[in-house]
Coordinates of C-alpha atoms and ligand atoms in Angstrom, one line a residue:
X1 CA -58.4 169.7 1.6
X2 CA -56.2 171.9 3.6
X3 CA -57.2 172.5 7.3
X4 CA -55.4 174.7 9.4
X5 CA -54.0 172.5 11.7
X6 CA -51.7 170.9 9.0
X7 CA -50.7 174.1 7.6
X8 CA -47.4 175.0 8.1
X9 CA -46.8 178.2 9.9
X10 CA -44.3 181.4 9.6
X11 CA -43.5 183.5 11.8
X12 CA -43.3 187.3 11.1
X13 CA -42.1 190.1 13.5
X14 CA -42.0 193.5 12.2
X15 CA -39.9 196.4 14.1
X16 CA -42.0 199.4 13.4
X17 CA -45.4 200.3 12.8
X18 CA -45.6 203.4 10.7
X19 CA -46.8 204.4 7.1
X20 CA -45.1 201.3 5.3
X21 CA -45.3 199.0 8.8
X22 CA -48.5 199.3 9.0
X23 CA -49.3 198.5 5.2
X24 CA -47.3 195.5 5.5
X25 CA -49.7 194.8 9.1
X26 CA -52.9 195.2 6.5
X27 CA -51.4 192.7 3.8
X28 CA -50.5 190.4 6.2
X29 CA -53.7 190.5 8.0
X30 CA -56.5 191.0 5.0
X31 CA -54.4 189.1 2.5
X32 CA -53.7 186.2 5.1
X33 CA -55.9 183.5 3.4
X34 CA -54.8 184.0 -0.4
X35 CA -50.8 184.6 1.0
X36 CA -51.4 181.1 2.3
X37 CA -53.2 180.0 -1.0
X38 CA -49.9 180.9 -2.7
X39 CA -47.6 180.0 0.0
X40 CA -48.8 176.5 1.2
X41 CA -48.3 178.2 4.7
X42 CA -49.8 180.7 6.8
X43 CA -47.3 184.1 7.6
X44 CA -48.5 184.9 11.0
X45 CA -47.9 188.3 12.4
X46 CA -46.8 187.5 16.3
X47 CA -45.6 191.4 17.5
X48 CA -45.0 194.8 16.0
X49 CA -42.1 196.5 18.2
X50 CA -43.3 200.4 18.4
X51 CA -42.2 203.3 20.4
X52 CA -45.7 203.6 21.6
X53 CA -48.1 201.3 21.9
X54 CA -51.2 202.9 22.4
X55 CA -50.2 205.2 19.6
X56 CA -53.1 205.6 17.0
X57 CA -51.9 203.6 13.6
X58 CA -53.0 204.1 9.8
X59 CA -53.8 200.0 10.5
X60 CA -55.0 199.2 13.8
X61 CA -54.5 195.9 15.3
X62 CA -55.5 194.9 19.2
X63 CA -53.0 196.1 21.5
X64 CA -51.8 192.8 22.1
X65 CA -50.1 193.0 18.9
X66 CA -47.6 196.1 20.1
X67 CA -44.6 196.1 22.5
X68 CA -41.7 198.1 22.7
X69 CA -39.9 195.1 24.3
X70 CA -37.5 194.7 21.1
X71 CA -36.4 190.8 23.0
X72 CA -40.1 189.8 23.1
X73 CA -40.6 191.1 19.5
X74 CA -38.5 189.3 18.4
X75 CA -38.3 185.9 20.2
X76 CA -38.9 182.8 18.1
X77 CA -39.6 185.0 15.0
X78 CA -38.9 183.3 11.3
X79 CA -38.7 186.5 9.4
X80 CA -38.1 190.1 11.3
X81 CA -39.3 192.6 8.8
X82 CA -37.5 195.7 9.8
X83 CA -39.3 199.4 9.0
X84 CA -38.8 201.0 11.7
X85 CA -36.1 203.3 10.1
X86 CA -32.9 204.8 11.8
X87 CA -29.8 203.3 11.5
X88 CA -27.4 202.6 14.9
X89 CA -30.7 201.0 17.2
X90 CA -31.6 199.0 14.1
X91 CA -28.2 197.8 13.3
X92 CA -28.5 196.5 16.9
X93 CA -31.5 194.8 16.2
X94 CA -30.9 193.6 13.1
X95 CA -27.9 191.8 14.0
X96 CA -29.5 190.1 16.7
X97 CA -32.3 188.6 14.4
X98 CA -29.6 187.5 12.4
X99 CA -27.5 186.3 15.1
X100 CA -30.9 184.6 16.3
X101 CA -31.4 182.4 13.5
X102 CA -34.4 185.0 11.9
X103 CA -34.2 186.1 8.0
X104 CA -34.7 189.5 7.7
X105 CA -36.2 191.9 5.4
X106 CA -35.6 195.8 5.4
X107 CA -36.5 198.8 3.6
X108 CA -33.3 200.9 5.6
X109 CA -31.1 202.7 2.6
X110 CA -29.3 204.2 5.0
X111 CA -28.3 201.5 7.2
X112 CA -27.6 199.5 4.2
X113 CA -25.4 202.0 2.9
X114 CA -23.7 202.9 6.6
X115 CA -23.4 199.1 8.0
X116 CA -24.5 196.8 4.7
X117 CA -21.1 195.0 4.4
X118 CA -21.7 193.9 8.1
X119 CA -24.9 192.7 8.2
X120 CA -24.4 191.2 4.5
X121 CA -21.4 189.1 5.9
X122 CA -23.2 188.1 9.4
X123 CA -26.4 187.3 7.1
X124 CA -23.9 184.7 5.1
X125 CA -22.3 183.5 8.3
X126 CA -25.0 182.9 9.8
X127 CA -26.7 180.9 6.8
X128 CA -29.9 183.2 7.1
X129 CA -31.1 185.7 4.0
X130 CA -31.0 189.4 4.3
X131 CA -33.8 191.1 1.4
X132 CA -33.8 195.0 0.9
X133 CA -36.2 195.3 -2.3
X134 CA -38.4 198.3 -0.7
X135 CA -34.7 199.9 0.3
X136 CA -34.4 201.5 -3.4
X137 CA -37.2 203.0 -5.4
X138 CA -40.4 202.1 -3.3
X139 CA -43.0 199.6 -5.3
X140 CA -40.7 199.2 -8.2
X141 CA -39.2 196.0 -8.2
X142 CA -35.8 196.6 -9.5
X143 CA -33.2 194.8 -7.2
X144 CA -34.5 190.9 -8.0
X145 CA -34.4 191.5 -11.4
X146 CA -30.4 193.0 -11.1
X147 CA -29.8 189.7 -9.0
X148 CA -31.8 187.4 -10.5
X149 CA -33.3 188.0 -14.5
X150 CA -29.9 189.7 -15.0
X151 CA -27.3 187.4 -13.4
X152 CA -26.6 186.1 -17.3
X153 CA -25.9 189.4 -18.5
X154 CA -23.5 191.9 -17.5
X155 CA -24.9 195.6 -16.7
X156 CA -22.9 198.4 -18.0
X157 CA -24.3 201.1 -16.7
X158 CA -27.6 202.3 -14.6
X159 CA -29.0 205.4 -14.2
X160 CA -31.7 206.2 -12.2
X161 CA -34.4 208.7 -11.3
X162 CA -34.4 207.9 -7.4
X163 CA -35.8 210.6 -5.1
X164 CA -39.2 211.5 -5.7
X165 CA -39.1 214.6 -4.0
X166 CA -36.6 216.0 -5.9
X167 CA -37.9 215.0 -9.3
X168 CA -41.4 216.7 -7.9
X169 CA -39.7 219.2 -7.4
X170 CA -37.9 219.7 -10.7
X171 CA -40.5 218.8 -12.9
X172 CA -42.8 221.2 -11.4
X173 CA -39.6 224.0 -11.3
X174 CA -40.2 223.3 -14.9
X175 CA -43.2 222.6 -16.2
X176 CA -44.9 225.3 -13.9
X177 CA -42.4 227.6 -13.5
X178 CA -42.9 226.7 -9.7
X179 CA -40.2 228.2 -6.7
X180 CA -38.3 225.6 -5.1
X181 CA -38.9 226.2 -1.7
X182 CA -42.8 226.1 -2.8
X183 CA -42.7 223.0 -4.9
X184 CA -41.0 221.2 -1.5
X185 CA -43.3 222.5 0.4
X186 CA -45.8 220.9 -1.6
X187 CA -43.8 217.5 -1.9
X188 CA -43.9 217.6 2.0
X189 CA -47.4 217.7 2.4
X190 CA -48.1 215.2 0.0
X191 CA -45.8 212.7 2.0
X192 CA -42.7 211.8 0.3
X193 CA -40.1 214.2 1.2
X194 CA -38.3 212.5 3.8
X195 CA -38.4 213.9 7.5
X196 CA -35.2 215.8 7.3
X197 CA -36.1 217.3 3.8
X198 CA -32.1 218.3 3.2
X199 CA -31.4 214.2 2.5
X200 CA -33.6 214.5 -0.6
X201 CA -32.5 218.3 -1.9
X202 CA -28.7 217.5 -0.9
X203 CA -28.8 214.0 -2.9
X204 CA -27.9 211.9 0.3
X205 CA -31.2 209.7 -0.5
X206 CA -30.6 208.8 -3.9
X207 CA -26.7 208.6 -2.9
X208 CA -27.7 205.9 -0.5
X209 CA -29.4 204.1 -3.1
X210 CA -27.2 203.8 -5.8
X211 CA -25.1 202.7 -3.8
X212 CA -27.1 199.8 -3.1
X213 CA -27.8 199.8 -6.9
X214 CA -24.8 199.1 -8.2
X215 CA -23.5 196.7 -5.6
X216 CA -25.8 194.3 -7.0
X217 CA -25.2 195.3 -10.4
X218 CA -21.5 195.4 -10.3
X219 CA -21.4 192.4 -7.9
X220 CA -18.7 194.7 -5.2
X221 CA -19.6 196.8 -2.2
X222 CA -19.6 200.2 -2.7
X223 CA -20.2 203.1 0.6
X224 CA -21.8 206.0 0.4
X225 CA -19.3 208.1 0.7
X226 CA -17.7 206.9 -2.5
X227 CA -20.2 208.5 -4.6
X228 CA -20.2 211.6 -5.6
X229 CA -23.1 213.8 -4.7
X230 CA -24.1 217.0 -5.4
X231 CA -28.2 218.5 -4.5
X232 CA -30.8 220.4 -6.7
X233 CA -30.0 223.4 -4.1
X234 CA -28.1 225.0 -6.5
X235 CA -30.5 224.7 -9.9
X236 CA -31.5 228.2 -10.9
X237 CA -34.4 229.6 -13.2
X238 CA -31.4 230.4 -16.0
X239 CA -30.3 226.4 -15.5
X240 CA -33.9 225.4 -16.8
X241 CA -34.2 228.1 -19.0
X242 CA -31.1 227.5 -20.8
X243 CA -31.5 223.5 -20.6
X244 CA -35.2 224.5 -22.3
X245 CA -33.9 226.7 -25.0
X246 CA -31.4 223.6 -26.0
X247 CA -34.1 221.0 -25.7
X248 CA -32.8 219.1 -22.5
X249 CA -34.5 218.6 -19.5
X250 CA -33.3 218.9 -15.3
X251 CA -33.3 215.7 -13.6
X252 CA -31.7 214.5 -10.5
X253 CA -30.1 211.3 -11.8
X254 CA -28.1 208.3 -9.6
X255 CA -25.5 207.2 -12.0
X256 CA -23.1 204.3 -11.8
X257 CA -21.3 203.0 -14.6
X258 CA -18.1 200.7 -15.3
X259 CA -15.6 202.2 -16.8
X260 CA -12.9 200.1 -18.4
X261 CA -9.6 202.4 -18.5
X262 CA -8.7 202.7 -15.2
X263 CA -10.7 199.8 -14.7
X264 CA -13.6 200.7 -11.6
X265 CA -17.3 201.9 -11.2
X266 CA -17.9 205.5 -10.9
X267 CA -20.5 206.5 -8.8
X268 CA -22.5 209.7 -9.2
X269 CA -25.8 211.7 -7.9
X270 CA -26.3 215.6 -9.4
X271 CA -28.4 217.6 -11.4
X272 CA -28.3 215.7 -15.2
X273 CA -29.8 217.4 -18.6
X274 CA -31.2 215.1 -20.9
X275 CA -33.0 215.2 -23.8
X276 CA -36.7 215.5 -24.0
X277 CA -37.5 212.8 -25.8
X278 CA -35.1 210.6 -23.7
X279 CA -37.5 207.8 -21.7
X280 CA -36.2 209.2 -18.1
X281 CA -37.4 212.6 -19.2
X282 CA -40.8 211.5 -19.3
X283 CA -40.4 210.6 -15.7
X284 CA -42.8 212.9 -13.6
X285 CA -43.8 214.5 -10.3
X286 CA -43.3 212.1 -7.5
X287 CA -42.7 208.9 -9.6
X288 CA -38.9 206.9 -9.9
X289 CA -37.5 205.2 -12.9
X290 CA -34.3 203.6 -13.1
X291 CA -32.8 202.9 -17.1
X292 CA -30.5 200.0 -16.9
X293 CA -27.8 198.8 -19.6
X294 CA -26.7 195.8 -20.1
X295 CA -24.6 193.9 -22.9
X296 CA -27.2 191.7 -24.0
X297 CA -30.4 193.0 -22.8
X298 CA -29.7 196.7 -24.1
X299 CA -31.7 199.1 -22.7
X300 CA -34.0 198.1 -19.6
X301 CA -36.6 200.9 -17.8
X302 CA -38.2 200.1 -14.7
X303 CA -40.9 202.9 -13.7
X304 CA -43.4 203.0 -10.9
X305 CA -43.6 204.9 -7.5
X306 CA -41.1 205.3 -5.7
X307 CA -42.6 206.0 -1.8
X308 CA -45.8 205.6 -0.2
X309 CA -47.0 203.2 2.3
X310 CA -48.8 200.6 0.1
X311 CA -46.0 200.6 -2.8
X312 CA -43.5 199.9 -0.7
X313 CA -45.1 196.9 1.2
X314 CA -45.5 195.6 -1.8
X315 CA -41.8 195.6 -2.3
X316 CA -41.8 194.3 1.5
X317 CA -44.0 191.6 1.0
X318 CA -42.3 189.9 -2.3
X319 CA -39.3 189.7 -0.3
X320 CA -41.3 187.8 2.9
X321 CA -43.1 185.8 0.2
X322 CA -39.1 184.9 -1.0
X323 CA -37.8 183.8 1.6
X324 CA -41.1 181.8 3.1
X325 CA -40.4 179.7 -0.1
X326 CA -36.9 179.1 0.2
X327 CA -37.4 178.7 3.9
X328 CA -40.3 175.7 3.2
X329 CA -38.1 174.0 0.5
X330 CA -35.3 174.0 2.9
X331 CA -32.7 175.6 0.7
X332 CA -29.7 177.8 2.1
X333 CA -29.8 181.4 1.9
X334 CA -29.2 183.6 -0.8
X335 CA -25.3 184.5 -0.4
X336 CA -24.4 188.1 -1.3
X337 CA -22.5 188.5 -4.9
X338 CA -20.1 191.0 -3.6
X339 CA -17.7 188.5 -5.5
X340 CA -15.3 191.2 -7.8
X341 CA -12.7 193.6 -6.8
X342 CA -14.1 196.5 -8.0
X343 CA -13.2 199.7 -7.1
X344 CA -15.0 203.0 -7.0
X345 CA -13.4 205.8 -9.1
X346 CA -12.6 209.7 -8.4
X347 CA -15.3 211.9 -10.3
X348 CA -12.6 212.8 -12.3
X349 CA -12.3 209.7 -14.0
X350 CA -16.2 209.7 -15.6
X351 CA -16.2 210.7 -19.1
X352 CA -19.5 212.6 -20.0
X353 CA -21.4 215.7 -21.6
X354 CA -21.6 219.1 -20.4
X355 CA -23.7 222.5 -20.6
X356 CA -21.7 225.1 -19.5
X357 CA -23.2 229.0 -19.5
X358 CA -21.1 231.9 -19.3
X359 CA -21.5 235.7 -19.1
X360 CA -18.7 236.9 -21.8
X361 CA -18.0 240.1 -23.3
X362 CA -20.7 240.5 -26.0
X363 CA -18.0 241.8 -28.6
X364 CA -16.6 240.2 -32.4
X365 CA -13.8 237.8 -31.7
X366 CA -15.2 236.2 -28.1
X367 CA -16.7 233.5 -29.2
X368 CA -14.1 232.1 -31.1
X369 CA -11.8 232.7 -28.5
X370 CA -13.5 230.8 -25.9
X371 CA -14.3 228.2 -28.7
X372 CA -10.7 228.1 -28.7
X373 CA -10.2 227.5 -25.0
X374 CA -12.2 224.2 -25.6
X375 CA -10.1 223.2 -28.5
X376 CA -6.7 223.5 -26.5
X377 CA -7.9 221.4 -24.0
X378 CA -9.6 218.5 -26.5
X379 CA -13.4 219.3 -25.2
X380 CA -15.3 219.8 -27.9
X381 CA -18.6 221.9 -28.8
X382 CA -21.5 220.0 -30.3
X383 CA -24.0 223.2 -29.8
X384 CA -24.0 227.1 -28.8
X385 CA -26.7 229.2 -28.0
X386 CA -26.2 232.8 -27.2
X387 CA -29.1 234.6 -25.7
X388 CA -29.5 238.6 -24.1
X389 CA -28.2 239.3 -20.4
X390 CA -30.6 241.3 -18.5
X391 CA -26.9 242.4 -16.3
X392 CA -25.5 243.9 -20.1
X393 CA -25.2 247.4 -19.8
X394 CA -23.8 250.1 -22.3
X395 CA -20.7 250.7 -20.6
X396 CA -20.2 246.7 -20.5
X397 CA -22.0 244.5 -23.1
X398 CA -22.6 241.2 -22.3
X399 CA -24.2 238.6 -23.5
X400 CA -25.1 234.4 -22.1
X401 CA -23.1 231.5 -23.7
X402 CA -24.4 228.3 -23.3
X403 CA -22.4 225.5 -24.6
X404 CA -22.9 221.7 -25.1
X405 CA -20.6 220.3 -25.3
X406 CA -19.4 216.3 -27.2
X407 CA -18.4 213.3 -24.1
X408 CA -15.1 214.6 -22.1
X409 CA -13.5 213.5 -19.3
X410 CA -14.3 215.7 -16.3
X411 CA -11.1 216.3 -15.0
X412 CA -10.4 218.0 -18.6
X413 CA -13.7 220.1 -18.5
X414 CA -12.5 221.1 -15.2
X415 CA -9.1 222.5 -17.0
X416 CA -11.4 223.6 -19.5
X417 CA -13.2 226.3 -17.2
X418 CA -10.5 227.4 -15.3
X419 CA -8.7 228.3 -18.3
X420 CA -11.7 229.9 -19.6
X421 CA -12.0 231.7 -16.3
X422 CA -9.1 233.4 -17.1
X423 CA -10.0 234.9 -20.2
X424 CA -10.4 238.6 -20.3
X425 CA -13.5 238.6 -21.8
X426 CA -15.1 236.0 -19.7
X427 CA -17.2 237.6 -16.4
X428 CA -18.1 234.4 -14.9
X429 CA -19.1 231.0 -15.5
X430 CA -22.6 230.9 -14.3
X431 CA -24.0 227.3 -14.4
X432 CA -21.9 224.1 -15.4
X433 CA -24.3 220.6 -15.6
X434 CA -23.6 217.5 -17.2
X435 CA -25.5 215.9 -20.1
X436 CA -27.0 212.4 -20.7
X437 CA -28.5 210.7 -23.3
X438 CA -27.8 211.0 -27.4
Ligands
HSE501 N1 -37.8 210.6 0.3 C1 -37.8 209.6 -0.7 C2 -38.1 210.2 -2.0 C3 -38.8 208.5 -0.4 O1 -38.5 211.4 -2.0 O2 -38.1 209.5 -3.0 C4 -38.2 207.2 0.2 O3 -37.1 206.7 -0.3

């Protein structure tokens, strides 16, 4: 039988004590005997660096366990298990566990999409692993299975549901006719919005993460601010309504894709339409999803929550559970596979689908004329629906336009709509979106 004394023994520092610190403090604690079951060695918590110690936690340990001495916190530790968010102080920190010796695991998005390259290469100098599962997508575990089950297969394309604030919001925006600032409201009580709410709405979250996404898929570093991004800020009433009428549904999707011709990844976060009965439609309230392609394996979902203190330990802990292993058989580190040159492409490059509404002259000879303006510039119209505009008065009769249109490259829909612009009978363009999905 096992005693203790011949047990081997980890030892685990975490930097931050809040909603997913202290879940991680719970598993680590309550869990401790079947961890070691599975382990063959006991993960002992030594110090949990907080602002505050004698701060009042969703887990409370004894105070000895708390210090804001970040050197004492981290002395002698064998994994630093960083969720104390941030991103210049924890760069700091995590260097220095790295530089120390320590393997680290973190949950920071936004210091892996600021400073990743950095603390990926001083990770692989320094022969120790550096694990971000719970940095993308919360409890789902989606970034082993892009490193590991899919190394033998080559991903074409991801695109993800990300943010769970914003697809709250949407989704309710839609199914309950909800206002946006009431449906964020709403996702802020409930917890997930992040503290500065403008990172979800603006798409700087789910920027972050696909980022992160496709560097593991795509095997190069990509930076956050080579992906395009564009919020929910702007998706109106009409937008929904007119996705409705055509069968298509908001989402805020994370897109990256290889494209062959220029060769490169193009990397994208807005406000997507797809079809209803597509399976990231299905995806609701608060939860994340991300649909995966790959050569061989086809289509791949991964659904699940995406935030929340106990979900994302989760994530935590199968990274600590990861490294313990490799750590007691001795192997090296994981390296990083940031092993192509792969570059990131300009928006213009991605070749996709598009609703576009307009307010246009409701008169014989418009629509054909603007079906025209398509033509010339090689876009072409899979579907049209033309509904009454409450702005159409006698004097001026107007009708909405909403077009689908077949797969085009952007930079000719953007030709597309200036040209259309100019038409006579055109008033405005009210709402251009792009479309996913068959
Ligand atoms: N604010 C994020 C979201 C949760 O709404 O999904 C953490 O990534």
């Amino acid at each position: 039988m096992t005693t203790v004394s011949d047990t081997p023994a980890l030892k685990i520092a975490l930097l931050g004590g809040g909603t997913v610190g202290s879940q991680v403090a719970r598993i680590l604690i309550e869990d401790a005997e079947s961890l070691t079951e599975r382990l063959g060695a006991e993960l002992q918590l030594t110090r949990i660096l907080v602002r505050n110690p004698q701060a009042t936690r969703d887990y409370q340990l004894p105070d000895e366990y708390y210090s804001d001495d970040a050197d004492e916190v981290l002395e002698g530790a064998d994994i630093v298990v960083e969720l104390m968010g941030g991103v210049e102080r924890t760069r700091e920190l995590v260097l220095q566990s790295i530089e120390q010796g320590s393997n680290v695991v973190t949950g920071n998005k936004a210091l892996l999409a600021t400073h990743g390259n950095e603390l990926y290469e001083a990770a692989a100098d320094a022969g120790v692993q550096l694990s971000f599962e719970a940095s993308v997508a919360g409890g789902i575990p989606i970034l082993r299975p892009l490193r590991d089950s899919l190394s033998g297969d080559k991903v074409t394309r991801i695109m993800g549901i990300v943010n769970g604030t914003t697809n709250y919001i949407l989704d309710q925006m839609d199914t309950t006719g909800a206002y946006f600032n009431d449906a964020l409201a709403e996702a802020q009580r409930l917890g997930f919005a992040e503290a500065d709410p403008s990172a979800d709405v603006d798409g700087d979250d789910a920027a972050a993460k696909i980022a992160i996404l496709a560097h593991l898929a795509f095997h190069a570093p990509f930076s956050l601010d080579e992906v395009y991004t564009q919020g929910i800020g702007e998706v109106s009433e009409m937008d929904h309504t007119a996705a409705a009428t055509a069968g298509y549904v908001i989402k805020l999707l994370a897109i990256a894709e290889e494209l062959d011709d220029p060769n490169g990844v193009v990397l994208r976060v807005h406000p997507t339409l797809l079809p209803r009965d597509h399976p990231l439609a299905s995806v609701r309230g608060a939860y994340n999803a991300v649909f995966v392609e790959a050569e061989n394996a086809q289509e791949l979902m991964f659904y699940g929550p995406g935030a929340g203190g106990p979900p994302t330990a989760s994530a935590v802990m199968g990274d600590v559970m990861s490294i313990a292993k490799r750590k007691l058989r001795g192997g090296p580190g994981r390296t990083h596979t940031a092993r192509r040159d792969l570059q990131a492409l300009e928006i213009g490059e991605s070749i996709t689908r598009y609703m576009v509404v307009i307010r246009a002259a409701d008169a014989s000879g418009v629509l054909a004329k603007v079906a025209g303006t398509f033509a010339e510039h090689q876009v072409s119209i899979k579907s049209m629906n033309q509904t009454l505009d409450e702005a159409s008065t006698e004097e001026d009769k107007t009708a909405l336009l909403a077009f689908i249109t077949h797969r085009a490259k952007e930079s000719q829909l953007a030709q597309t709509l200036k040209a259309t612009e100019a038409l006579e009978e055109v008033r405005e363009v009210l709402s251009v979106m792009r479309v996913e999905g068959k």
